[in-house]
Short mmCIF file of C-alpha atoms in Angstrom, two decimals:
data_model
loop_
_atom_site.label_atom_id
_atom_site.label_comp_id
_atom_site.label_asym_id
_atom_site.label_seq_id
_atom_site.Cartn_x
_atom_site.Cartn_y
_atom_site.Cartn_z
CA UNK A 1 0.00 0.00 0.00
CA UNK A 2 1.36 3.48 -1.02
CA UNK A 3 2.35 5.84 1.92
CA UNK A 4 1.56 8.56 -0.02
CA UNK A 5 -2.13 9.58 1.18
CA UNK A 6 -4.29 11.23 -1.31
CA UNK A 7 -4.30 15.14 -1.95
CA UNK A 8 -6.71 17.74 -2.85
CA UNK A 9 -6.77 21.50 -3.07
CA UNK A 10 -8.73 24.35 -1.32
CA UNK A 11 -8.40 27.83 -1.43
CA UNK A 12 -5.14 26.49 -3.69
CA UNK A 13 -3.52 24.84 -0.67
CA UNK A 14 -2.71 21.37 -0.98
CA UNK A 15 -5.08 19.02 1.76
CA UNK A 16 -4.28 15.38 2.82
CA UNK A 17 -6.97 12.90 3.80
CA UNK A 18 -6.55 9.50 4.53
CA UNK A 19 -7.23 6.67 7.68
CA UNK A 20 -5.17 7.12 10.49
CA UNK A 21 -2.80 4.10 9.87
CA UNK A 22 -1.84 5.70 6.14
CA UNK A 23 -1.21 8.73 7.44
CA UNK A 24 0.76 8.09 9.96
CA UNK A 25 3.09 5.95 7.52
CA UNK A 26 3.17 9.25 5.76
CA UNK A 27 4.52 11.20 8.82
CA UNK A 28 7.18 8.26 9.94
CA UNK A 29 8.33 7.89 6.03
CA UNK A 30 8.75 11.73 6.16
CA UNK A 31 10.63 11.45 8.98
CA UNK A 32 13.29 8.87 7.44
CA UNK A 33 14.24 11.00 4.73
CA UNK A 34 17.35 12.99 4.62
CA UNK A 35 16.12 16.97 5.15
CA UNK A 36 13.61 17.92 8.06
CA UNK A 37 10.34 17.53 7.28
CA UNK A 38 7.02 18.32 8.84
CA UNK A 39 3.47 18.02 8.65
CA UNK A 40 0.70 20.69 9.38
CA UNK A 41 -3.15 20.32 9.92
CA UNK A 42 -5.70 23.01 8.28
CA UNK A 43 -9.09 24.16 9.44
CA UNK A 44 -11.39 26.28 7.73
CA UNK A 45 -9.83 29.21 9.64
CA UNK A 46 -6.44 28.24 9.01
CA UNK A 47 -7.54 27.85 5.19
CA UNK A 48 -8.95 31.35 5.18
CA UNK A 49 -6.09 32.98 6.44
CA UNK A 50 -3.74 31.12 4.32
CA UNK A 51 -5.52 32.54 1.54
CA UNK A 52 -4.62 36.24 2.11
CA UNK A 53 -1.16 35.04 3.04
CA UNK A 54 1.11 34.08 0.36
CA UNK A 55 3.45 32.78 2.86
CA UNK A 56 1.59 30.73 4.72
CA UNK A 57 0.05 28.60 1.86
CA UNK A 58 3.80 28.20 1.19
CA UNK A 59 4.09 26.53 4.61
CA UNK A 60 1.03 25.09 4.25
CA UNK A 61 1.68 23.23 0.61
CA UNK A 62 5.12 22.40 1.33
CA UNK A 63 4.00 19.84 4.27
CA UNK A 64 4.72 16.13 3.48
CA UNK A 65 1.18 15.71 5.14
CA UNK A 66 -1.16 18.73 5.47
CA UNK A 67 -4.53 16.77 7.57
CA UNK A 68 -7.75 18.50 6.02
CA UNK A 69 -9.02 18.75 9.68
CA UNK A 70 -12.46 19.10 10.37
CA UNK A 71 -16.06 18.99 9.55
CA UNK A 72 -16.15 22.23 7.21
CA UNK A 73 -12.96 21.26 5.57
CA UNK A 74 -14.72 17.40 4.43
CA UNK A 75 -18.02 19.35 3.57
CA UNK A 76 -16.31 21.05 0.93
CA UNK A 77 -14.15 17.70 -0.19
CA UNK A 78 -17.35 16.01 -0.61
CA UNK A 79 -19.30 18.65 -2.24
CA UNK A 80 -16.54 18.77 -4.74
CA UNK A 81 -17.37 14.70 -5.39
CA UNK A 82 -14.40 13.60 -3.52
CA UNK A 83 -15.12 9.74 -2.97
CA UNK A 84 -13.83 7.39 0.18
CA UNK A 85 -13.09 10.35 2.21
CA UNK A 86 -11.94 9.53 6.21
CA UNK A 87 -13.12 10.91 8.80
CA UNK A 88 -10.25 11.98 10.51
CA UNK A 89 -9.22 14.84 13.32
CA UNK A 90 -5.92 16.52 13.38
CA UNK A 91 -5.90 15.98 17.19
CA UNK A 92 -6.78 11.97 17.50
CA UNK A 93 -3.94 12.56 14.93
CA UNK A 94 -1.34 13.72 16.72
CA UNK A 95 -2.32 11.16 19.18
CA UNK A 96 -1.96 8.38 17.50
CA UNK A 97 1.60 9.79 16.06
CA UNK A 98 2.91 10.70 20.15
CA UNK A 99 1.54 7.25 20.80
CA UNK A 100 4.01 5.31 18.39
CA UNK A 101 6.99 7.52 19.02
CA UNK A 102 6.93 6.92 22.87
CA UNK A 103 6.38 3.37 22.16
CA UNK A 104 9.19 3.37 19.69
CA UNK A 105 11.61 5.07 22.16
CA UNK A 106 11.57 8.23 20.18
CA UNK A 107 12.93 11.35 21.50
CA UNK A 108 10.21 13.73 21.87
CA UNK A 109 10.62 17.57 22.11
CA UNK A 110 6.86 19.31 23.03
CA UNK A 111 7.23 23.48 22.82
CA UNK A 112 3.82 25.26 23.17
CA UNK A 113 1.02 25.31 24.81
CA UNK A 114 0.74 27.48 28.36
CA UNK A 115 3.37 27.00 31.12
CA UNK A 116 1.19 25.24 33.38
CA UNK A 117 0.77 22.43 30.60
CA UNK A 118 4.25 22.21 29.52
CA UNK A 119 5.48 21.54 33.47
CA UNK A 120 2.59 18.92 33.56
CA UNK A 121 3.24 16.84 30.67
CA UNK A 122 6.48 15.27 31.79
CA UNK A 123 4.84 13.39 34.84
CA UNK A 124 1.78 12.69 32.74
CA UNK A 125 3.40 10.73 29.72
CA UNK A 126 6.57 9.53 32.15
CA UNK A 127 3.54 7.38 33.61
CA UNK A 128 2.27 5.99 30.71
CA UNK A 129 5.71 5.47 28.78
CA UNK A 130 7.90 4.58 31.87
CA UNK A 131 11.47 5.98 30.86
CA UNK A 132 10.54 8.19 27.92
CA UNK A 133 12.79 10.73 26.48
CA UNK A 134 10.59 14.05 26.60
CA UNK A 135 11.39 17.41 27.37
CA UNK A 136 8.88 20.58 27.49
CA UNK A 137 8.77 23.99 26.81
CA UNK A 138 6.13 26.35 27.16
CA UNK A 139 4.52 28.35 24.15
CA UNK A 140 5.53 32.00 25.47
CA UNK A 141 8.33 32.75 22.24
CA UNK A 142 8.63 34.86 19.87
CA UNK A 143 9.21 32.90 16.12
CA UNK A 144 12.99 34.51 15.89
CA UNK A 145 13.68 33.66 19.71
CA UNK A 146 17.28 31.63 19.33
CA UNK A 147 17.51 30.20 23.03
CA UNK A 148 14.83 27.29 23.00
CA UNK A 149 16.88 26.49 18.97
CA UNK A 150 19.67 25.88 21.09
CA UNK A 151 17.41 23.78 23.79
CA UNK A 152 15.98 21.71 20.84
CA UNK A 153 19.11 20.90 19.26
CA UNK A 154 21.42 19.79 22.75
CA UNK A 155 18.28 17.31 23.58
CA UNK A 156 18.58 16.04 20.04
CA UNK A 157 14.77 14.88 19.16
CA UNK A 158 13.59 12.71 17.12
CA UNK A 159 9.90 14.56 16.65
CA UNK A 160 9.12 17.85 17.97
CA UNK A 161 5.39 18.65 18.63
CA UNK A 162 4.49 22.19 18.05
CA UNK A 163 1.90 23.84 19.95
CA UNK A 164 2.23 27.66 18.82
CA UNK A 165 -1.18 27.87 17.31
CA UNK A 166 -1.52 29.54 14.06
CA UNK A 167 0.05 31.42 12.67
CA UNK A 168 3.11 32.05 14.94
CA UNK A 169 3.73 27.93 14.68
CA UNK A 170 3.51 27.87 10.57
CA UNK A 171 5.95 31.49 10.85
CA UNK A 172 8.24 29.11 13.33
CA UNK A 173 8.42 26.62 10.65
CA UNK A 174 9.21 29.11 7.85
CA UNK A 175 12.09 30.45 10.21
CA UNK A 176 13.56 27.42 12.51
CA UNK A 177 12.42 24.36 10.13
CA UNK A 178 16.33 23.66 9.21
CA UNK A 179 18.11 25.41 12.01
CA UNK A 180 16.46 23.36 14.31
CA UNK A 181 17.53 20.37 12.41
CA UNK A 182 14.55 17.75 13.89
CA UNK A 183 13.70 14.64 11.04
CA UNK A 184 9.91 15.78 12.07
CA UNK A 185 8.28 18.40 13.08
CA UNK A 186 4.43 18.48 14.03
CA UNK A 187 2.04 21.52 14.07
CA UNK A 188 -0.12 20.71 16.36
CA UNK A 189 -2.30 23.85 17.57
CA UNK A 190 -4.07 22.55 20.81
CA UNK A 191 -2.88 19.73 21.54
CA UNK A 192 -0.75 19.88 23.90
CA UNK A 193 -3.43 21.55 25.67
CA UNK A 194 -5.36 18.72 25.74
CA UNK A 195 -2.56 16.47 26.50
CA UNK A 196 -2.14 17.96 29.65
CA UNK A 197 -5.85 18.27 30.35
CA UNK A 198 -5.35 22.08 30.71
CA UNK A 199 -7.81 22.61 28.04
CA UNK A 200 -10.94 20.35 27.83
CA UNK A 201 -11.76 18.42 24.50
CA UNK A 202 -15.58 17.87 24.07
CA UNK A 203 -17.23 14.83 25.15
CA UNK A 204 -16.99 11.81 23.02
CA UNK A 205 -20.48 11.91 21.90
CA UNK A 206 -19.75 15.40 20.46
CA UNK A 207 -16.62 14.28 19.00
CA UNK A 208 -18.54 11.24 17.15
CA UNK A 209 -21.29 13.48 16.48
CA UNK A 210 -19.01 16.00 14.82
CA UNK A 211 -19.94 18.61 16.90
CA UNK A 212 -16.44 19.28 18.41
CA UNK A 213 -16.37 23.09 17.06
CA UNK A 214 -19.69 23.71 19.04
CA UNK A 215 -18.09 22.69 22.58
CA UNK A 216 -15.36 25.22 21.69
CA UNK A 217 -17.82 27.64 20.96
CA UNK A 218 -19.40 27.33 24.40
CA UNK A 219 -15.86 26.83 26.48
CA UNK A 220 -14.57 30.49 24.23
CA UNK A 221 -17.64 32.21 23.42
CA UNK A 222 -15.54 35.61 23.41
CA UNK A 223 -12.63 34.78 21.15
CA UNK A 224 -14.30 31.67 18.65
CA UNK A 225 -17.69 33.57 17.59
CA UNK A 226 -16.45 35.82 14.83
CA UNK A 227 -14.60 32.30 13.59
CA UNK A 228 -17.01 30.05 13.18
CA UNK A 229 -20.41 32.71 13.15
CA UNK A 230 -19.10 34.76 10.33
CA UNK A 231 -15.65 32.31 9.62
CA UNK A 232 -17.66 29.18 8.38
CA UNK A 233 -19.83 31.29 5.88
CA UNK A 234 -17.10 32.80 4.44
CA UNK A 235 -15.16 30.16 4.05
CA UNK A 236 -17.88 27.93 2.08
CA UNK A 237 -18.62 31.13 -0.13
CA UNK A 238 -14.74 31.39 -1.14
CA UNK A 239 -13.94 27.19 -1.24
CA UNK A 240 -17.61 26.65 -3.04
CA UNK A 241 -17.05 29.45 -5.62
CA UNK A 242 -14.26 28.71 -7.21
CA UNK A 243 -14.05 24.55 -7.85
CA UNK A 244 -10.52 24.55 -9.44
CA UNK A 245 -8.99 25.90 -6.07
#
């Protein structure tokens, strides 16, 4: 079976969707080759912004696995006739990806997410991979900031996880991807934050129901409204408009 999961463009940015198994063959395959490589996830809000900014649907495209995350993002895929689509999340994901590393003895380098997170998630995956090789650092830099670089690269990953959110963690790719010198690097937005529980995910029912983006609504009323109130429409008006993008 090719590792190579099938693509498709919106808003001209290049989307991966695939079961979990092929895609994370994708991410480990990336991971063997030669340069650093990374993979990215994208929204309907990251989608939107990435069309006004040239430079992040550079980011974006040049991904050896960009997960088309979300409920919006397959709406569009299968309005467009896309066929066999999976029903994947970008955090089950990310999981399943910090799942095989620890079991494969992986070194694991996590920097984002809040500081009360980052000094959390040492004790929480030391007891469920006994000896792992993990080190933390909160999300509170600056894209340019040098000092964690030189952090990353004396603990030597194999994977870093990064939990900047967008868009300061797709700007930290475009500046750090090769000084930082990692085989893999992981945008990862929340996760962290619900690694370490300081952040709640919705309940499974509203995860198999889809409704994920609704419990975020209600936990961040103030900051999420404008995204998916007025985000959503947008984005259907711009993805449905124009087919060939």
């Amino acid at each position: 079976m090719s590792t190579t999961p099938h693509s498709h463009r919106i808003l001209s940015v290049r989307v991966h969707n695939a079961p979990y198994d092929l895609m994370l063959a994708a991410a480990l395959e990336a991971a063997a080759s030669t340069a650093p490589a990374f993979t990215t996830y994208s929204h309907f809000h990251i989608l939107l912004d990435a069309r006004t900014q040239p430079w992040m649907r550079d980011v974006l495209d040049h991904a050896s696995l960009n997960v088309a995350d979300g409920i919006a993002v397959r709406a569009v895929l299968r309005f467009r006739g896309a066929t066999r689509l999976a029903t994947v999340n970008a955090t089950d994901f990310h999981h399943h990806l910090l799942d095989h590393c620890l079991r494969e003895r992986r070194r694991v380098y996590l920097l984002g997410g809040s500081a009360a997170a980052a000094g959390r998630l040492p004790a929480i995956l030391a007891a469920r991979y006994p000896g792992c090789a993990v080190r933390t650092h909160d999300g509170s830099i600056r894209a340019e900031d040098s000092t964690v670089i030189d952090d990353i690269r004396v603990f030597s990953p194999d994977v870093l996880f990064l939990g900047l959110g967008s868009p300061l963690q797709f700007e930290w790719l475009a500046r750090n991807l090769e000084r930082a010198g990692v085989p893999l690097t992981v945008a990862a937005g929340n996760f962290l934050e619900f690694l370490a529980g300081t952040r709640p995910r919705a309940p499974r029912w509203m995860q198999a129901s889809r409704l994920e983006w609704l419990h975020r609504l209600a936990v961040e009323p103030s900051r999420l409204w404008r995204r998916y109130l007025l985000g959503a429409p947008r984005f259907f008006y711009h993805a449905l408009s124009d087919r060939k993008k």
